[in-house]
Short mmCIF file of C-alpha atoms in Angstrom, two decimals:
data_model
loop_
_atom_site.label_atom_id
_atom_site.label_comp_id
_atom_site.label_asym_id
_atom_site.label_seq_id
_atom_site.Cartn_x
_atom_site.Cartn_y
_atom_site.Cartn_z
CA MET E 1 11.47 -82.31 -69.07
CA ALA E 2 10.45 -82.87 -65.16
CA LYS E 3 13.48 -82.61 -62.44
CA SER E 4 14.66 -85.79 -61.17
CA PRO E 5 13.21 -85.91 -57.28
CA GLY E 6 16.89 -84.68 -55.76
CA ALA E 7 16.72 -81.58 -57.81
CA PHE E 8 17.74 -78.60 -56.66
CA ARG E 9 14.32 -76.13 -56.82
CA SER E 10 13.77 -72.35 -57.81
CA ILE E 11 11.87 -71.00 -55.12
CA SER E 12 9.16 -70.86 -58.07
CA GLU E 13 9.35 -74.45 -58.06
CA ALA E 14 9.23 -74.99 -54.38
CA ALA E 15 6.49 -72.08 -53.95
CA GLU E 16 4.29 -74.08 -56.34
CA GLU E 17 5.24 -77.40 -54.56
CA VAL E 18 4.84 -76.39 -51.37
CA GLY E 19 1.47 -74.46 -52.24
CA ALA E 20 2.21 -70.86 -50.95
CA PRO E 21 3.39 -67.76 -53.04
CA GLN E 22 7.35 -67.22 -53.53
CA HIS E 23 7.14 -63.68 -51.00
CA VAL E 24 5.53 -66.08 -48.06
CA LEU E 25 8.73 -68.27 -48.18
CA ARG E 26 11.39 -65.51 -48.27
CA PHE E 27 9.01 -64.24 -45.12
CA TRP E 28 9.42 -67.70 -43.56
CA GLU E 29 13.11 -67.84 -43.78
CA THR E 30 13.49 -64.55 -42.06
CA LYS E 31 11.48 -66.38 -39.50
CA PHE E 32 12.23 -69.75 -39.26
CA GLU E 33 16.48 -70.62 -38.59
CA PHE E 34 15.72 -73.65 -40.04
CA VAL E 35 14.55 -72.88 -43.54
CA THR E 36 17.66 -72.44 -44.72
CA PRO E 37 17.64 -72.54 -48.87
CA VAL E 38 20.82 -72.37 -50.32
CA LYS E 39 21.85 -69.14 -51.58
CA ARG E 40 23.80 -68.40 -55.07
CA ALA E 41 25.72 -64.87 -56.12
CA GLY E 42 23.27 -62.02 -56.20
CA GLY E 43 21.27 -64.24 -53.86
CA ARG E 44 19.14 -66.80 -55.79
CA ARG E 45 17.64 -69.46 -53.75
CA PHE E 46 17.56 -73.29 -54.38
CA TYR E 47 15.89 -75.34 -52.26
CA ARG E 48 16.86 -79.22 -51.44
CA PRO E 49 14.23 -81.41 -51.48
CA GLN E 50 14.71 -81.51 -47.40
CA ASP E 51 14.10 -77.51 -47.58
CA VAL E 52 10.77 -78.71 -49.16
CA LEU E 53 9.62 -81.25 -46.92
CA VAL E 54 10.59 -78.97 -44.12
CA LEU E 55 8.51 -75.69 -46.03
CA LYS E 56 5.77 -78.27 -46.38
CA ALA E 57 5.32 -78.36 -42.58
CA VAL E 58 5.66 -75.13 -41.71
CA LYS E 59 2.78 -74.56 -44.10
CA ARG E 60 0.63 -77.80 -42.31
CA LEU E 61 1.25 -76.44 -38.91
CA LEU E 62 0.45 -72.91 -39.70
CA HIS E 63 -2.50 -73.35 -42.21
CA ASP E 64 -4.09 -77.12 -41.07
CA ASP E 65 -2.98 -77.52 -37.19
CA GLY E 66 -3.54 -73.28 -36.17
CA LEU E 67 0.22 -72.54 -34.97
CA THR E 68 1.06 -69.02 -35.04
CA ILE E 69 4.60 -68.26 -35.95
CA ARG E 70 5.88 -68.32 -32.65
CA GLY E 71 4.37 -71.28 -31.67
CA VAL E 72 6.15 -72.95 -34.74
CA GLN E 73 8.84 -71.31 -33.21
CA ARG E 74 8.59 -72.77 -30.00
CA LEU E 75 8.04 -76.06 -31.38
CA HIS E 76 11.09 -76.12 -33.52
CA LYS E 77 13.22 -75.45 -29.96
CA GLU E 78 11.69 -77.31 -26.99
CA GLN E 79 11.03 -80.99 -29.88
CA GLY E 80 13.58 -80.13 -32.84
CA LEU E 81 12.63 -80.76 -36.34
CA LYS E 82 11.50 -84.07 -36.07
CA LYS E 83 8.27 -83.19 -34.32
CA LEU E 84 7.80 -80.55 -37.18
CA VAL E 85 8.61 -82.66 -40.30
CA GLY E 86 7.78 -86.30 -38.64
CA VAL E 87 10.64 -88.60 -37.90
CA GLU E 88 10.96 -90.47 -41.17
CA ALA E 89 11.74 -87.04 -43.56
CA ALA E 90 13.83 -85.89 -40.12
CA GLU E 91 16.06 -88.57 -40.85
CA LEU E 92 16.25 -87.75 -44.64
CA ILE E 93 16.97 -84.37 -44.03
CA GLU E 94 19.60 -85.46 -41.02
CA ASP E 95 21.73 -88.10 -43.40
CA GLY E 96 21.18 -85.24 -46.69
CA PRO E 97 24.22 -82.82 -46.76
CA ARG E 98 22.74 -79.92 -44.53
CA GLU E 99 24.93 -81.21 -41.36
CA GLN E 100 27.08 -78.29 -41.35
CA THR E 101 29.76 -76.75 -38.75
CA PRO E 102 28.78 -73.85 -37.23
CA ILE E 103 30.00 -70.88 -38.53
CA PRO E 104 31.69 -68.38 -36.01
CA ASP E 105 29.43 -64.93 -35.66
CA ALA E 106 32.81 -62.96 -37.08
CA THR E 107 33.11 -64.92 -40.02
CA ARG E 108 29.74 -64.92 -40.55
CA ARG E 109 29.83 -60.91 -40.47
CA GLU E 110 32.10 -60.79 -42.74
CA THR E 111 30.68 -63.38 -45.20
CA SER E 112 27.82 -61.03 -45.24
CA GLY E 113 29.91 -58.06 -45.97
CA LEU E 114 31.85 -59.51 -48.87
CA GLN E 115 28.32 -60.69 -50.32
CA ARG E 116 27.17 -57.54 -50.30
CA LEU E 117 30.40 -56.02 -51.99
CA LEU E 118 29.87 -58.62 -54.19
CA ALA E 119 26.29 -57.16 -55.46
CA ASP E 120 27.23 -53.93 -55.45
CA LEU E 121 30.04 -55.27 -58.22
CA GLU E 122 27.56 -57.22 -59.88
CA GLN E 123 25.42 -53.81 -59.97
CA ALA E 124 28.12 -51.73 -61.79
CA LYS E 125 29.09 -53.98 -63.64
CA ALA E 126 25.47 -54.21 -65.23
CA ARG E 127 25.67 -50.62 -65.29
CA LEU E 128 28.85 -50.31 -67.32
CA ASP E 129 27.56 -53.76 -69.71
CA ALA E 130 24.38 -51.54 -70.67
CA ILE E 131 26.41 -48.38 -71.29
CA LEU E 132 28.94 -50.46 -73.62
CA ALA E 133 26.26 -51.74 -75.31
CA ARG E 134 24.43 -48.47 -76.86
#
């Protein structure tokens, strides 16, 4: 059963659609601040249609146009998302649910600490479940 065009994609589905391995998508996420998939509990990534457009643009710039990572970063900094993905795609991205209020650094640090704590608790629960299942 095929997903609707507006459905979120798992990392494997996004990687297949972009034509790049999953580890490359995770790497690009560390190098490009504008690659921001939705992350659920446990760190699972889900890509919106606009995220897939951005990833395809990054792949085109790196592989077809021959830019370096720093070159793509500079292009984004100097000319914005419209230059990376094209005007029509940028309008789709800007009109989508991506518009968010900036998160203050203190809140971001607190959230990241809470996410680590949640991950640790989930691992402990999994270990306890495994012991109780014996």
